């Protein structure tokens, strides 16, 4: 089964939609420069509204490991996603502080990027396009040799995610801009994305 992560949620309405759609993960962005940024207090309020079976992922860019550990310890997030140029030493240091899975994002521009992701000390890797958040798919051929579970991101939407799942069979798919309209999460697009993944899986089960 392909896991689904709906990232960049910031409003109670977003959480309400997610609770009905039942993705495995949602994401809170704690990078202050992002337009999807949520403060820890805001994320805590949203987490209280989230269905308990859905895991909250905290997305960080070069934040202090101790700050991240504090959000984990307070129960605001259930997983950590690193979306900057954090080193392998940083990843190992963070993993020593938290007892939750760590996801490390990598930008896929060349085969060398895929090889670097393959060697990561993180529990999971996320393969993205460009500098992340660009809303465009990368060349999926770059990841065909990756032999560990990964989240596929970068330019996914309801129109192409079924093809991505069929072609790559990723551990999970991650979407943010592909479920937005006017800069905000859009319930109809969220629904279409989740249904596209689940319908693809039902077709595979029927074969």
PDB file of N, CA and C in Angstrom, residues 69-104:
ATOM      1  N   UNK A  69      13.539  18.144  18.945  1.00  0.00           N
ATOM      2  CA  UNK A  69      13.277  17.151  19.993  1.00  0.00           C
ATOM      3  C   UNK A  69      12.194  17.645  20.951  1.00  0.00           C
ATOM      4  N   UNK A  70      12.183  18.958  21.213  1.00  0.00           N
ATOM      5  CA  UNK A  70      11.161  19.505  22.098  1.00  0.00           C
ATOM      6  C   UNK A  70       9.765  19.345  21.536  1.00  0.00           C
ATOM      7  N   UNK A  71       9.601  19.521  20.225  1.00  0.00           N
ATOM      8  CA  UNK A  71       8.299  19.356  19.597  1.00  0.00           C
ATOM      9  C   UNK A  71       7.869  17.889  19.591  1.00  0.00           C
ATOM     10  N   UNK A  72       8.843  16.995  19.448  1.00  0.00           N
ATOM     11  CA  UNK A  72       8.536  15.569  19.534  1.00  0.00           C
ATOM     12  C   UNK A  72       8.097  15.218  20.954  1.00  0.00           C
ATOM     13  N   UNK A  73       8.877  15.671  21.934  1.00  0.00           N
ATOM     14  CA  UNK A  73       8.590  15.331  23.323  1.00  0.00           C
ATOM     15  C   UNK A  73       7.237  15.872  23.780  1.00  0.00           C
ATOM     16  N   UNK A  74       6.820  17.008  23.212  1.00  0.00           N
ATOM     17  CA  UNK A  74       5.543  17.606  23.597  1.00  0.00           C
ATOM     18  C   UNK A  74       4.358  16.964  22.883  1.00  0.00           C
ATOM     19  N   UNK A  75       4.625  16.031  21.979  1.00  0.00           N
ATOM     20  CA  UNK A  75       3.553  15.317  21.298  1.00  0.00           C
ATOM     21  C   UNK A  75       2.942  16.065  20.125  1.00  0.00           C
ATOM     22  N   UNK A  76       3.556  17.150  19.692  1.00  0.00           N
ATOM     23  CA  UNK A  76       3.018  17.924  18.567  1.00  0.00           C
ATOM     24  C   UNK A  76       3.272  17.212  17.252  1.00  0.00           C
ATOM     25  N   UNK A  77       4.400  16.519  17.148  1.00  0.00           N
ATOM     26  CA  UNK A  77       4.719  15.788  15.918  1.00  0.00           C
ATOM     27  C   UNK A  77       5.099  14.349  16.243  1.00  0.00           C
ATOM     28  N   UNK A  78       4.860  13.465  15.265  1.00  0.00           N
ATOM     29  CA  UNK A  78       5.122  12.041  15.420  1.00  0.00           C
ATOM     30  C   UNK A  78       6.299  11.571  14.589  1.00  0.00           C
ATOM     31  N   UNK A  79       6.687  12.346  13.595  1.00  0.00           N
ATOM     32  CA  UNK A  79       7.860  12.072  12.763  1.00  0.00           C
ATOM     33  C   UNK A  79       8.541  13.400  12.475  1.00  0.00           C
ATOM     34  N   UNK A  80       9.800  13.321  12.060  1.00  0.00           N
ATOM     35  CA  UNK A  80      10.576  14.506  11.709  1.00  0.00           C
ATOM     36  C   UNK A  80      10.995  14.413  10.248  1.00  0.00           C
ATOM     37  N   UNK A  81      10.839  15.516   9.515  1.00  0.00           N
ATOM     38  CA  UNK A  81      11.316  15.585   8.133  1.00  0.00           C
ATOM     39  C   UNK A  81      12.300  16.739   8.014  1.00  0.00           C
ATOM     40  N   UNK A  82      13.489  16.438   7.512  1.00  0.00           N
ATOM     41  CA  UNK A  82      14.538  17.437   7.322  1.00  0.00           C
ATOM     42  C   UNK A  82      14.579  17.834   5.861  1.00  0.00           C
ATOM     43  N   UNK A  83      14.416  19.133   5.602  1.00  0.00           N
ATOM     44  CA  UNK A  83      14.300  19.580   4.213  1.00  0.00           C
ATOM     45  C   UNK A  83      15.361  20.608   3.838  1.00  0.00           C
ATOM     46  N   UNK A  84      16.474  20.629   4.595  1.00  0.00           N
ATOM     47  CA  UNK A  84      17.563  21.526   4.249  1.00  0.00           C
ATOM     48  C   UNK A  84      18.782  20.736   3.813  1.00  0.00           C
ATOM     49  N   UNK A  85      19.948  21.322   3.992  1.00  0.00           N
ATOM     50  CA  UNK A  85      21.183  20.632   3.621  1.00  0.00           C
ATOM     51  C   UNK A  85      21.848  20.019   4.840  1.00  0.00           C
ATOM     52  N   UNK A  86      21.030  19.438   5.715  1.00  0.00           N
ATOM     53  CA  UNK A  86      21.561  18.828   6.933  1.00  0.00           C
ATOM     54  C   UNK A  86      22.535  17.696   6.591  1.00  0.00           C
ATOM     55  N   UNK A  87      23.633  17.634   7.335  1.00  0.00           N
ATOM     56  CA  UNK A  87      24.666  16.632   7.101  1.00  0.00           C
ATOM     57  C   UNK A  87      24.279  15.297   7.721  1.00  0.00           C
ATOM     58  N   UNK A  88      25.027  14.260   7.358  1.00  0.00           N
ATOM     59  CA  UNK A  88      24.811  12.954   7.959  1.00  0.00           C
ATOM     60  C   UNK A  88      25.092  12.997   9.458  1.00  0.00           C
ATOM     61  N   UNK A  89      26.081  13.785   9.871  1.00  0.00           N
ATOM     62  CA  UNK A  89      26.354  13.938  11.297  1.00  0.00           C
ATOM     63  C   UNK A  89      25.157  14.543  12.021  1.00  0.00           C
ATOM     64  N   UNK A  90      24.519  15.519  11.387  1.00  0.00           N
ATOM     65  CA  UNK A  90      23.322  16.140  11.957  1.00  0.00           C
ATOM     66  C   UNK A  90      22.216  15.102  12.107  1.00  0.00           C
ATOM     67  N   UNK A  91      22.012  14.300  11.079  1.00  0.00           N
ATOM     68  CA  UNK A  91      20.952  13.288  11.118  1.00  0.00           C
ATOM     69  C   UNK A  91      21.197  12.308  12.259  1.00  0.00           C
ATOM     70  N   UNK A  92      22.438  11.859  12.417  1.00  0.00           N
ATOM     71  CA  UNK A  92      22.748  10.920  13.485  1.00  0.00           C
ATOM     72  C   UNK A  92      22.567  11.559  14.860  1.00  0.00           C
ATOM     73  N   UNK A  93      22.949  12.826  14.966  1.00  0.00           N
ATOM     74  CA  UNK A  93      22.767  13.530  16.240  1.00  0.00           C
ATOM     75  C   UNK A  93      21.281  13.643  16.589  1.00  0.00           C
ATOM     76  N   UNK A  94      20.469  13.974  15.594  1.00  0.00           N
ATOM     77  CA  UNK A  94      19.039  14.100  15.833  1.00  0.00           C
ATOM     78  C   UNK A  94      18.432  12.760  16.225  1.00  0.00           C
ATOM     79  N   UNK A  95      18.821  11.718  15.552  1.00  0.00           N
ATOM     80  CA  UNK A  95      18.267  10.392  15.848  1.00  0.00           C
ATOM     81  C   UNK A  95      18.621   9.935  17.252  1.00  0.00           C
ATOM     82  N   UNK A  96      19.720  10.454  17.793  1.00  0.00           N
ATOM     83  CA  UNK A  96      20.078  10.131  19.165  1.00  0.00           C
ATOM     84  C   UNK A  96      19.196  10.871  20.167  1.00  0.00           C
ATOM     85  N   UNK A  97      18.564  11.957  19.726  1.00  0.00           N
ATOM     86  CA  UNK A  97      17.728  12.764  20.612  1.00  0.00           C
ATOM     87  C   UNK A  97      16.255  12.377  20.567  1.00  0.00           C
ATOM     88  N   UNK A  98      15.794  11.839  19.450  1.00  0.00           N
ATOM     89  CA  UNK A  98      14.373  11.539  19.300  1.00  0.00           C
ATOM     90  C   UNK A  98      14.179  10.051  19.068  1.00  0.00           C
ATOM     91  N   UNK A  99      13.041   9.569  19.486  1.00  0.00           N
ATOM     92  CA  UNK A  99      12.711   8.150  19.308  1.00  0.00           C
ATOM     93  C   UNK A  99      11.545   8.013  18.334  1.00  0.00           C
ATOM     94  N   UNK A 100      11.584   8.808  17.281  1.00  0.00           N
ATOM     95  CA  UNK A 100      10.580   8.738  16.219  1.00  0.00           C
ATOM     96  C   UNK A 100      11.323   8.680  14.891  1.00  0.00           C
ATOM     97  N   UNK A 101      10.672   8.199  13.842  1.00  0.00           N
ATOM     98  CA  UNK A 101      11.344   8.128  12.541  1.00  0.00           C
ATOM     99  C   UNK A 101      11.750   9.503  12.012  1.00  0.00           C
ATOM    100  N   UNK A 102      12.887   9.527  11.339  1.00  0.00           N
ATOM    101  CA  UNK A 102      13.403  10.742  10.709  1.00  0.00           C
ATOM    102  C   UNK A 102      13.409  10.538   9.198  1.00  0.00           C
ATOM    103  N   UNK A 103      12.817  11.510   8.489  1.00  0.00           N
ATOM    104  CA  UNK A 103      12.789  11.510   7.020  1.00  0.00           C
ATOM    105  C   UNK A 103      13.746  12.593   6.538  1.00  0.00           C
ATOM    106  N   UNK A 104      14.613  12.268   5.595  1.00  0.00           N
ATOM    107  CA  UNK A 104      15.521  13.272   5.028  1.00  0.00           C
ATOM    108  C   UNK A 104      15.177  13.478   3.562  1.00  0.00           C
TER     109      UNK A 104
END
